[in-house]
CSV table of C-alpha atoms and ligand atoms in Angstrom, one decimal:
chain,number,residue,atom,x,y,z
A,151,MET,CA,-43.0,31.9,-24.2
A,152,ALA,CA,-45.0,33.8,-26.8
A,153,ASP,CA,-48.7,33.2,-27.3
A,154,TYR,CA,-49.3,30.0,-29.3
A,155,ARG,CA,-52.9,29.4,-28.4
A,156,GLU,CA,-54.1,29.7,-32.0
A,157,LEU,CA,-51.5,27.2,-33.1
A,158,TRP,CA,-52.4,24.8,-30.3
A,159,GLU,CA,-56.1,25.1,-31.1
A,160,SER,CA,-55.4,24.2,-34.7
A,161,LEU,CA,-53.7,21.1,-33.4
A,162,ASP,CA,-56.9,20.1,-31.6
A,163,MET,CA,-55.4,20.3,-28.1
A,164,ASP,CA,-57.1,20.4,-24.8
A,165,LEU,CA,-56.0,23.9,-24.0
A,166,GLU,CA,-57.3,24.0,-20.4
A,167,LYS,CA,-55.4,20.9,-19.4
A,168,HIS,CA,-52.4,22.0,-21.4
A,169,ASP,CA,-52.3,25.3,-19.4
A,170,LYS,CA,-51.8,23.3,-16.2
A,171,LEU,CA,-48.8,21.5,-17.8
A,172,CYS,CA,-47.3,24.8,-18.9
A,173,GLU,CA,-47.7,26.2,-15.4
A,174,VAL,CA,-45.5,23.6,-13.7
A,175,LEU,CA,-42.7,23.2,-16.2
A,176,PRO,CA,-40.9,26.5,-15.8
A,177,GLU,CA,-40.6,26.2,-12.0
A,178,PHE,CA,-39.6,22.6,-12.2
A,179,TYR,CA,-36.9,23.4,-14.7
A,180,GLY,CA,-35.8,26.5,-12.8
A,181,ASP,CA,-35.3,24.4,-9.6
A,182,ILE,CA,-33.4,21.7,-11.3
A,183,TYR,CA,-31.4,23.5,-13.9
A,184,LEU,CA,-31.1,27.2,-13.2
A,185,THR,CA,-29.9,26.7,-9.7
A,186,GLN,CA,-26.7,25.0,-10.9
A,187,GLU,CA,-23.5,27.0,-10.4
A,188,ASN,CA,-20.9,27.7,-13.1
A,189,ARG,CA,-22.9,26.3,-16.0
A,190,PRO,CA,-21.4,26.7,-19.5
A,191,GLU,CA,-22.6,29.9,-21.1
A,192,SER,CA,-23.5,27.9,-24.3
A,193,MET,CA,-26.3,26.1,-22.3
A,194,ASN,CA,-28.4,29.3,-22.8
A,195,TYR,CA,-29.6,27.9,-26.2
A,196,PHE,CA,-30.9,24.8,-24.4
A,197,ASN,CA,-32.5,26.9,-21.7
A,198,PHE,CA,-34.3,28.7,-24.5
A,199,VAL,CA,-35.4,25.4,-26.2
A,200,VAL,CA,-36.9,24.3,-22.9
A,201,SER,CA,-38.7,27.6,-22.4
A,202,GLU,CA,-40.2,27.2,-25.9
A,203,ILE,CA,-40.7,23.5,-25.7
A,204,HIS,CA,-44.3,23.6,-26.8
A,205,GLY,CA,-43.9,26.8,-28.8
A,206,LEU,CA,-41.2,27.6,-31.3
A,207,ARG,CA,-40.4,24.1,-32.5
A,208,ILE,CA,-44.1,23.3,-32.9
A,209,LYS,CA,-44.5,26.4,-35.0
A,210,GLU,CA,-41.5,25.3,-37.1
A,211,LEU,CA,-43.2,21.9,-37.6
A,212,ALA,CA,-46.5,23.6,-38.5
A,213,GLU,CA,-44.7,25.7,-41.1
A,214,LEU,CA,-43.0,22.6,-42.5
A,215,LYS,CA,-46.3,20.8,-42.7
A,216,ASP,CA,-47.8,23.8,-44.5
A,217,ASP,CA,-45.0,23.3,-47.1
A,218,GLY,CA,-46.2,19.7,-47.5
A,219,LYS,CA,-43.7,18.0,-45.2
A,220,LYS,CA,-44.8,15.1,-43.0
A,221,VAL,CA,-43.9,14.5,-39.4
A,222,VAL,CA,-43.1,11.0,-38.1
A,223,GLY,CA,-43.0,10.3,-34.4
A,224,SER,CA,-41.1,7.4,-32.8
A,225,PHE,CA,-40.4,5.9,-29.4
A,226,CYS,CA,-37.2,3.9,-29.8
A,227,ILE,CA,-33.7,4.5,-31.1
A,228,PHE,CA,-34.1,1.5,-33.4
A,229,VAL,CA,-36.3,3.5,-35.7
A,230,PRO,CA,-33.8,4.8,-38.4
A,231,ASP,CA,-33.9,8.6,-38.7
A,232,GLU,CA,-31.8,8.3,-41.9
A,233,ILE,CA,-34.7,6.7,-43.8
A,234,THR,CA,-37.3,9.1,-42.4
A,235,MET,CA,-35.2,12.1,-43.5
A,236,ALA,CA,-34.3,10.6,-46.9
A,237,ALA,CA,-38.0,10.3,-47.6
A,238,GLY,CA,-38.4,14.0,-47.0
A,239,ALA,CA,-40.1,13.6,-43.6
A,240,VAL,CA,-39.2,15.1,-40.2
A,241,GLY,CA,-38.6,12.6,-37.4
A,242,ILE,CA,-39.2,13.4,-33.7
A,243,GLY,CA,-38.9,11.4,-30.6
A,244,LEU,CA,-42.1,11.1,-28.6
A,245,CYS,CA,-41.4,9.1,-25.5
A,246,GLY,CA,-43.3,10.6,-22.5
A,247,GLY,CA,-41.1,11.6,-19.6
A,248,SER,CA,-43.6,13.5,-17.4
A,249,ASP,CA,-45.7,12.3,-14.4
A,250,PHE,CA,-48.4,14.8,-15.7
A,251,TRP,CA,-49.5,12.3,-18.3
A,252,ILE,CA,-49.7,9.2,-16.1
A,253,PRO,CA,-53.3,9.5,-15.0
A,254,ASP,CA,-54.5,9.8,-18.6
A,255,GLY,CA,-52.3,6.8,-19.6
A,256,GLU,CA,-53.9,4.8,-16.7
A,257,LYS,CA,-57.3,5.3,-18.2
A,258,TYR,CA,-56.2,3.0,-21.0
A,259,LEU,CA,-53.4,0.9,-19.4
A,260,PRO,CA,-53.0,-1.1,-16.2
A,261,ARG,CA,-51.4,0.8,-13.3
A,262,ASN,CA,-48.6,-1.7,-12.9
A,263,MET,CA,-46.9,-0.7,-16.1
A,264,CYS,CA,-43.8,1.2,-17.1
A,265,PRO,CA,-44.3,5.0,-16.7
A,266,LEU,CA,-42.7,5.7,-20.1
A,267,ILE,CA,-45.5,3.8,-21.8
A,268,LYS,CA,-48.2,5.2,-19.6
A,269,ALA,CA,-47.0,8.7,-20.1
A,270,SER,CA,-46.6,8.3,-23.9
A,271,VAL,CA,-50.2,7.0,-24.2
A,272,GLY,CA,-51.5,9.7,-21.8
A,273,ALA,CA,-49.7,12.4,-23.8
A,274,LYS,CA,-51.6,11.4,-26.9
A,275,THR,CA,-55.0,10.6,-25.4
A,276,SER,CA,-55.1,13.8,-23.2
A,277,GLY,CA,-54.4,16.0,-26.2
A,278,THR,CA,-51.8,18.0,-24.3
A,279,CYS,CA,-48.6,17.2,-26.2
A,280,PRO,CA,-48.3,19.3,-29.4
A,281,TYR,CA,-45.6,17.0,-30.7
A,282,PHE,CA,-48.0,14.1,-30.7
A,283,GLN,CA,-50.7,16.3,-32.3
A,284,SER,CA,-48.3,17.3,-35.1
A,285,ALA,CA,-47.4,13.7,-36.0
A,286,ASP,CA,-48.8,12.3,-39.3
A,287,LEU,CA,-47.5,8.9,-38.5
A,288,LEU,CA,-46.3,7.1,-35.4
A,289,VAL,CA,-43.7,4.3,-35.7
A,290,GLY,CA,-43.6,1.7,-33.0
A,291,GLU,CA,-41.4,-1.4,-32.6
A,292,THR,CA,-41.7,-4.8,-31.1
A,293,THR,CA,-39.3,-4.3,-28.2
A,294,CYS,CA,-41.0,-5.0,-24.9
A,295,ASP,CA,-44.5,-6.5,-24.4
A,296,GLY,CA,-45.9,-3.3,-22.9
A,297,LYS,CA,-44.9,-1.2,-25.9
A,298,LYS,CA,-46.2,-3.8,-28.4
A,299,LYS,CA,-49.6,-3.7,-26.8
A,300,ALA,CA,-49.7,0.0,-26.4
A,301,TRP,CA,-49.4,0.5,-30.2
A,302,GLU,CA,-52.7,-1.2,-30.5
A,303,ILE,CA,-54.2,1.5,-28.3
A,304,LEU,CA,-52.4,4.4,-30.0
A,305,GLU,CA,-53.4,3.2,-33.5
A,306,GLU,CA,-57.0,4.0,-32.5
A,307,HIS,CA,-56.0,7.6,-32.3
A,308,VAL,CA,-53.4,8.1,-35.0
A,309,PRO,CA,-51.9,6.2,-38.0
A,310,MET,CA,-49.3,3.7,-36.8
A,311,HIS,CA,-46.6,1.6,-38.4
A,312,VAL,CA,-44.8,-1.1,-36.3
A,313,MET,CA,-41.3,-2.3,-37.1
A,314,ASP,CA,-40.8,-5.9,-36.2
A,315,LEU,CA,-37.5,-5.9,-34.3
A,316,PRO,CA,-35.9,-9.3,-33.8
A,317,GLN,CA,-34.9,-10.2,-30.3
A,318,MET,CA,-31.7,-12.1,-31.2
A,319,LYS,CA,-28.7,-11.1,-33.3
A,320,ARG,CA,-28.1,-14.0,-35.6
A,321,LYS,CA,-27.5,-13.7,-39.3
A,322,LYS,CA,-31.2,-14.5,-40.0
A,323,ASP,CA,-32.2,-11.7,-37.5
A,324,LYS,CA,-30.0,-9.2,-39.3
A,325,ASP,CA,-31.5,-10.2,-42.6
A,326,ALA,CA,-35.0,-9.8,-41.1
A,327,TRP,CA,-34.1,-6.4,-39.7
A,328,THR,CA,-32.8,-5.3,-43.1
A,329,ASP,CA,-36.2,-6.3,-44.6
A,330,GLU,CA,-38.0,-4.3,-41.9
A,331,MET,CA,-35.9,-1.3,-42.9
A,332,LYS,CA,-37.1,-1.7,-46.5
A,333,ILE,CA,-40.7,-2.1,-45.4
A,334,TYR,CA,-40.3,1.1,-43.3
A,335,LYS,CA,-38.8,2.9,-46.3
A,336,ASP,CA,-41.9,1.9,-48.5
A,337,GLU,CA,-44.2,3.1,-45.7
A,338,VAL,CA,-42.6,6.6,-45.4
A,339,GLU,CA,-42.3,6.9,-49.2
A,340,LYS,CA,-46.1,6.3,-49.3
A,341,LEU,CA,-46.6,8.9,-46.6
A,342,THR,CA,-44.5,11.7,-48.3
A,343,GLY,CA,-44.8,10.7,-51.9
A,344,GLU,CA,-41.0,11.0,-52.2
A,345,GLU,CA,-38.7,8.2,-53.3
A,346,VAL,CA,-35.7,7.3,-51.1
A,347,THR,CA,-32.8,7.3,-53.5
A,348,LYS,CA,-29.2,6.3,-52.9
A,349,GLU,CA,-28.2,10.0,-53.1
A,350,LYS,CA,-30.8,11.1,-50.5
A,351,LEU,CA,-29.9,8.3,-48.2
A,352,ASP,CA,-26.2,9.2,-48.6
A,353,GLU,CA,-27.0,12.7,-47.4
A,354,SER,CA,-29.1,11.6,-44.5
A,355,ILE,CA,-26.6,9.0,-43.3
A,356,LYS,CA,-23.9,11.6,-43.3
A,357,LEU,CA,-26.1,14.1,-41.4
A,358,VAL,CA,-27.2,11.7,-38.7
A,359,ASN,CA,-23.6,10.5,-38.4
A,360,LYS,CA,-22.5,14.1,-37.9
A,361,LYS,CA,-25.1,14.5,-35.1
A,362,ARG,CA,-23.7,11.3,-33.5
A,363,LYS,CA,-20.1,12.7,-33.8
A,364,VAL,CA,-21.0,16.0,-32.1
A,365,LEU,CA,-22.6,14.0,-29.2
A,366,GLN,CA,-19.5,11.8,-29.0
A,367,ARG,CA,-17.4,15.0,-28.8
A,368,LEU,CA,-19.7,16.2,-25.9
A,369,TYR,CA,-19.3,12.9,-24.1
A,370,ASN,CA,-15.6,12.9,-24.6
A,371,ALA,CA,-15.4,16.1,-22.6
A,372,ARG,CA,-17.0,14.3,-19.7
A,373,LYS,CA,-14.1,11.9,-19.5
A,374,SER,CA,-12.0,14.7,-18.1
A,375,LEU,CA,-11.1,14.5,-14.4
A,376,ASN,CA,-12.1,18.1,-14.1
A,377,LEU,CA,-15.8,18.0,-15.2
A,378,PRO,CA,-16.6,21.0,-17.4
A,379,ILE,CA,-20.4,20.2,-17.5
A,380,SER,CA,-22.9,18.5,-15.2
A,381,GLY,CA,-24.5,15.2,-16.0
A,382,LYS,CA,-27.9,17.0,-15.9
A,383,ASP,CA,-26.8,19.4,-18.6
A,384,ALA,CA,-25.4,16.7,-20.8
A,385,LEU,CA,-28.6,14.7,-20.4
A,386,LEU,CA,-30.6,17.7,-21.5
A,387,ILE,CA,-28.6,18.1,-24.7
A,388,THR,CA,-29.1,14.5,-25.6
A,389,GLN,CA,-32.8,14.7,-24.9
A,390,ILE,CA,-33.2,17.8,-27.1
A,391,SER,CA,-31.4,15.9,-29.9
A,392,PHE,CA,-34.5,13.9,-30.3
A,393,TYR,CA,-36.7,16.7,-31.6
A,394,ASP,CA,-34.6,19.8,-32.5
A,395,ASP,CA,-33.8,20.6,-36.1
A,396,THR,CA,-30.7,18.5,-36.8
A,397,GLU,CA,-28.5,21.1,-38.5
A,398,ARG,CA,-29.2,23.7,-35.8
A,399,PHE,CA,-28.7,21.1,-33.0
A,400,ILE,CA,-25.2,20.2,-34.5
A,401,GLU,CA,-24.3,23.9,-34.6
A,402,LYS,CA,-25.4,24.6,-31.1
A,403,THR,CA,-23.9,21.5,-29.6
A,404,THR,CA,-20.6,22.2,-31.4
A,405,GLU,CA,-20.6,25.6,-29.5
A,406,VAL,CA,-21.0,23.7,-26.2
A,407,CYS,CA,-18.2,21.3,-27.1
A,408,GLU,CA,-15.8,24.2,-27.9
A,409,GLU,CA,-16.6,25.9,-24.6
A,410,LEU,CA,-16.1,22.6,-22.7
A,411,GLU,CA,-12.8,22.0,-24.4
A,412,ARG,CA,-11.6,25.5,-23.4
A,413,ARG,CA,-12.8,24.8,-19.8
A,414,ILE,CA,-10.9,21.6,-19.7
A,415,GLU,CA,-7.7,23.5,-20.7
A,416,GLU,CA,-8.4,26.0,-18.0
A,417,GLY,CA,-9.1,23.3,-15.4
A,418,VAL,CA,-12.7,24.3,-14.7
A,419,ASN,CA,-14.6,21.8,-12.7
A,420,VAL,CA,-18.4,22.2,-12.0
A,421,PHE,CA,-18.1,19.8,-9.1
A,422,LYS,CA,-16.0,19.8,-6.0
A,423,GLU,CA,-12.7,17.8,-6.2
A,424,ASP,CA,-13.1,14.1,-5.4
A,425,THR,CA,-16.9,14.1,-6.1
A,426,PRO,CA,-17.8,10.4,-6.8
A,427,ARG,CA,-18.1,9.9,-10.6
A,428,ILE,CA,-21.1,7.9,-11.5
A,429,LEU,CA,-22.0,5.9,-14.6
A,430,ILE,CA,-25.7,5.4,-15.1
A,431,THR,CA,-27.0,2.4,-16.9
A,432,GLY,CA,-30.5,1.3,-17.7
A,433,THR,CA,-33.7,2.6,-19.1
A,434,PRO,CA,-34.1,5.8,-21.2
A,435,MET,CA,-34.8,9.2,-19.6
A,436,ALA,CA,-37.3,11.1,-21.7
A,437,VAL,CA,-37.6,14.8,-21.3
A,438,PRO,CA,-38.5,16.1,-18.6
A,439,ASN,CA,-37.4,13.1,-16.6
A,440,TRP,CA,-34.3,14.5,-14.8
A,441,LYS,CA,-35.1,12.8,-11.5
A,442,ILE,CA,-32.1,10.5,-11.0
A,443,HIS,CA,-29.5,12.9,-12.3
A,444,HIS,CA,-30.9,15.6,-10.1
A,445,LEU,CA,-30.9,13.4,-7.0
A,446,ILE,CA,-27.4,12.2,-7.7
A,447,GLU,CA,-26.0,15.7,-8.3
A,448,SER,CA,-27.7,17.3,-5.4
A,449,ASN,CA,-26.5,14.7,-3.0
A,450,GLY,CA,-22.7,14.6,-3.6
A,451,GLY,CA,-22.3,12.7,-6.9
A,452,ALA,CA,-21.6,13.6,-10.5
A,453,VAL,CA,-22.9,11.8,-13.5
A,454,VAL,CA,-20.2,11.3,-16.1
A,455,CYS,CA,-21.9,9.0,-18.6
A,456,GLU,CA,-25.2,7.3,-19.4
A,457,GLU,CA,-25.3,3.8,-20.9
A,458,THR,CA,-28.9,4.3,-21.9
A,459,CYS,CA,-30.9,5.2,-25.0
A,460,THR,CA,-30.7,8.9,-24.0
A,461,GLY,CA,-26.9,8.4,-23.7
A,462,SER,CA,-24.2,6.2,-25.2
A,463,ARG,CA,-26.6,3.8,-27.1
A,464,VAL,CA,-27.9,6.6,-29.3
A,465,LEU,CA,-24.5,8.2,-30.1
A,466,GLU,CA,-22.1,5.3,-30.4
A,467,GLY,CA,-21.5,3.5,-33.6
A,468,LEU,CA,-21.7,5.2,-37.0
A,469,VAL,CA,-23.4,4.0,-40.2
A,470,ASP,CA,-21.0,3.0,-42.9
A,471,GLU,CA,-21.0,5.9,-45.4
A,472,ASN,CA,-19.3,4.0,-48.2
A,473,ARG,CA,-21.9,1.6,-49.6
A,474,GLU,CA,-22.5,1.7,-53.3
A,475,THR,CA,-26.1,0.6,-53.7
A,476,LEU,CA,-29.4,1.3,-51.9
A,477,ASP,CA,-29.5,-2.3,-50.8
A,478,GLY,CA,-25.9,-1.9,-49.4
A,479,GLN,CA,-27.0,1.2,-47.5
A,480,MET,CA,-30.0,-0.7,-46.0
A,481,GLU,CA,-27.6,-3.4,-44.8
A,482,ALA,CA,-25.3,-0.8,-43.3
A,483,LEU,CA,-28.2,0.7,-41.5
A,484,SER,CA,-29.3,-2.7,-40.3
A,485,GLU,CA,-25.8,-3.5,-39.0
A,486,ARG,CA,-25.4,-0.2,-37.1
A,487,TYR,CA,-28.8,-0.4,-35.5
A,488,LEU,CA,-28.5,-4.1,-34.5
A,489,GLY,CA,-25.3,-3.1,-32.6
A,490,ILE,CA,-27.5,-1.4,-30.0
A,491,ASN,CA,-27.5,-3.5,-26.8
A,492,CYS,CA,-31.1,-3.2,-25.5
A,493,ALA,CA,-32.3,-5.5,-22.7
A,494,CYS,CA,-35.1,-6.7,-25.0
A,495,PHE,CA,-32.4,-8.9,-26.7
A,496,THR,CA,-31.4,-12.4,-25.6
A,497,PRO,CA,-28.6,-12.9,-24.9
A,498,ASN,CA,-27.4,-9.4,-24.3
A,499,GLU,CA,-23.8,-9.8,-23.2
A,500,GLY,CA,-22.7,-6.8,-25.3
A,501,ARG,CA,-24.4,-4.5,-22.8
A,502,ILE,CA,-22.2,-5.8,-20.0
A,503,ASP,CA,-19.1,-5.2,-22.1
A,504,ASP,CA,-20.3,-1.7,-22.8
A,505,ILE,CA,-20.9,-0.9,-19.2
A,506,VAL,CA,-17.4,-2.1,-18.1
A,507,ARG,CA,-15.7,-0.3,-21.0
A,508,LEU,CA,-17.6,3.0,-20.4
A,509,TYR,CA,-16.8,2.7,-16.6
A,510,LYS,CA,-13.1,2.7,-17.4
A,511,GLU,CA,-13.2,5.2,-20.3
A,512,TYR,CA,-15.1,7.8,-18.1
A,513,ASN,CA,-13.0,7.2,-15.0
A,514,ALA,CA,-16.1,6.4,-13.0
A,515,ASP,CA,-16.1,5.4,-9.4
A,516,GLY,CA,-19.4,3.5,-9.3
A,517,VAL,CA,-22.4,2.4,-11.4
A,518,ILE,CA,-26.1,3.2,-10.8
A,519,TYR,CA,-28.4,0.8,-12.5
A,520,ASN,CA,-31.6,2.7,-13.1
A,521,SER,CA,-34.7,0.9,-14.2
A,522,LEU,CA,-38.1,2.4,-14.6
A,523,SER,CA,-40.7,0.6,-12.5
A,524,PHE,CA,-42.2,-2.5,-14.1
A,525,CYS,CA,-39.6,-2.7,-16.8
A,526,HIS,CA,-39.0,-6.4,-16.7
A,527,THR,CA,-36.3,-6.7,-19.3
A,528,TYR,CA,-34.0,-4.2,-17.5
A,529,ALA,CA,-34.9,-5.4,-14.0
A,530,VAL,CA,-34.1,-9.0,-14.8
A,531,GLU,CA,-30.9,-8.1,-16.6
A,532,TYR,CA,-29.6,-6.5,-13.4
A,533,LYS,CA,-28.6,-9.8,-11.9
A,534,LYS,CA,-26.1,-10.6,-14.7
A,535,VAL,CA,-24.8,-7.0,-14.8
A,536,LYS,CA,-24.3,-6.9,-11.0
A,537,GLU,CA,-22.4,-10.2,-11.0
A,538,ALA,CA,-20.1,-9.0,-13.9
A,539,LEU,CA,-19.4,-5.7,-12.2
A,540,GLU,CA,-18.7,-7.3,-8.8
A,541,LYS,CA,-16.2,-9.6,-10.5
A,542,GLU,CA,-14.5,-6.4,-11.8
A,543,GLY,CA,-14.6,-4.8,-8.3
A,544,ILE,CA,-17.0,-2.1,-9.6
A,545,PRO,CA,-19.5,-0.8,-7.0
A,546,VAL,CA,-23.0,-0.9,-8.2
A,547,MET,CA,-26.4,0.0,-6.9
A,548,MET,CA,-29.9,-0.4,-8.4
A,549,ILE,CA,-32.7,2.1,-8.3
A,550,GLU,CA,-36.1,1.1,-9.5
A,551,SER,CA,-38.4,4.1,-9.7
A,552,ASP,CA,-41.1,5.9,-11.7
A,553,TYR,CA,-41.6,9.6,-12.5
A,554,SER,CA,-43.1,10.7,-9.2
A,555,LEU,CA,-41.0,12.3,-6.5
A,556,GLN,CA,-42.6,10.3,-3.6
A,557,ASP,CA,-39.5,8.1,-3.3
A,558,ALA,CA,-37.0,10.9,-3.5
A,559,GLY,CA,-36.2,10.9,0.2
A,560,GLN,CA,-35.6,7.1,0.2
A,561,ILE,CA,-33.4,7.3,-2.9
A,562,THR,CA,-31.4,10.1,-1.4
A,563,THR,CA,-30.6,8.1,1.7
A,564,ARG,CA,-29.4,5.1,-0.4
A,565,LEU,CA,-27.3,7.4,-2.6
A,566,GLU,CA,-25.6,9.0,0.4
A,567,ALA,CA,-24.7,5.5,1.7
A,568,PHE,CA,-23.5,4.5,-1.8
A,569,PHE,CA,-21.3,7.6,-2.1
A,570,GLU,CA,-19.9,7.1,1.3
A,571,MET,CA,-19.0,3.5,0.5
A,572,ILE,CA,-17.2,4.7,-2.7
A,573,GLU,CA,-15.3,7.3,-0.8
A,574,ASN,CA,-14.2,4.7,1.8
A,575,ASN,CA,-13.1,2.3,-0.9
A,576,LYS,CA,-11.0,5.1,-2.5
A,577,SER,CA,-9.4,6.0,0.8
A,578,LYS,CA,-8.5,2.3,1.4
A,579,GLU,CA,-7.0,2.1,-2.1
A,580,GLU,CA,-4.9,5.2,-1.5
A,581,VAL,CA,-3.6,3.8,1.8
A,582,ALA,CA,-2.7,0.5,0.0
A,583,THR,CA,-0.8,2.3,-2.7
A,584,THR,CA,1.2,4.5,-0.3
A,585,LYS,CA,2.3,1.5,1.7
B,675,BJ8,S1,-33.7,0.3,-27.5
B,675,BJ8,S2,-34.5,0.7,-24.0
B,675,BJ8,S3,-35.7,2.9,-26.5
B,675,BJ8,S4,-36.9,-0.4,-26.2
B,675,BJ8,S5,-38.4,1.2,-20.2
B,675,BJ8,S6,-40.8,1.0,-22.7
B,675,BJ8,S7,-38.1,-1.4,-22.6
B,675,BJ8,S8,-40.8,-1.4,-20.2
B,675,BJ8,S9,-37.7,2.1,-23.7
B,675,BJ8,FE1,-36.4,1.3,-25.0
B,675,BJ8,FE2,-35.8,1.0,-27.6
B,675,BJ8,FE3,-34.8,-0.7,-25.7
B,675,BJ8,FE4,-33.9,1.8,-25.9
B,675,BJ8,FE5,-40.3,-1.2,-22.4
B,675,BJ8,FE6,-38.6,-1.0,-20.4
B,675,BJ8,FE7,-40.5,0.7,-20.5
B,675,BJ8,FE8,-38.6,0.7,-22.4
């Protein structure tokens, strides 16, 4: 990475502490990503993005800000990028995925709290995340209790807007969410001084849909029985979609898709034949949280799909591009976003349907239910998901974990047993069909 110290200083960062963070990431990434065999060549762009994670993109954001643009940071896929863009602002995802930020988060929050929230608060309060330092406005949402209360702490450090997300999906909730979209529109307009017109929203709806479509194309390649890409690499691409320049991201991910489609034709498989195919479901994995994928893929499994907010929930479902008025567009946005099946909703049967559907579409052999520690909504929802999957004869295992690697050995043992069980089931099925 080039020398960005002057830039980081201008963002009022704690440089000494930040140096420590910069020291660990390259080795961590190298061990997890660069040791993989037979990676698609087009992943080089994403290697480069990670190598410049606190550099080049931050420089681009600084240049945009010099030209008068505003940067809006968010923590949830319910925050509509389309509106942010149509108001002339740049949206970036800010969820903290590193253990590095936990001690600073714990200075403000109880220890028995979800690591995503602690790391997000720690990233801001430690002054070591240049993305946080670049944001002119943070947008929170009323999803889980932990997040709701964390906004009250973050707003002491940076301007904050909170979107009131309903927790049910009735007509009155949809109307309320449409209203929230309008309030958010007014808020970003105030920030940028630019009006959101129907034409601008038309453009941003099409652009964000295009980004979803390229991610859908990437995910489609993972349905192939010969897997042309690892789950780790696919996860990385989705994670980078949260803060890369949208047009460039679409172009670079299209290149990956083209290569993967060629690989499928040629029968390239980055895993050994008969590797158990795993669908992951649960809480989001913010960069650089690659823990569960890495453990699965270094211990005999392959991740073929994620029913998470860094997976299918962010890329499925397009916003209707054919509304004729600004109000109609707001309703279309509200409808698409309320289609996301987050465990903060009650009831949330749609998520179970999604998991079963994705399991079949991706030819999975088992489901790993991954919940960040102390995430009550996802932990409680496991019971219903497990019952439904067992009824379908789908093997499922739950992992509850944080960002530390202390439990890696224990998780590995459980994964090995789970994969063995899947393999035994498969052999029994084969015997039954040959009889
Ligand atoms: S739509 S999953 S991004 S809320 S893991 S902070 S829920 S305690 S992140 Fe999420 Fe939006 Fe839902 Fe997705 Fe709370 Fe649970 Fe932590 Fe979570």
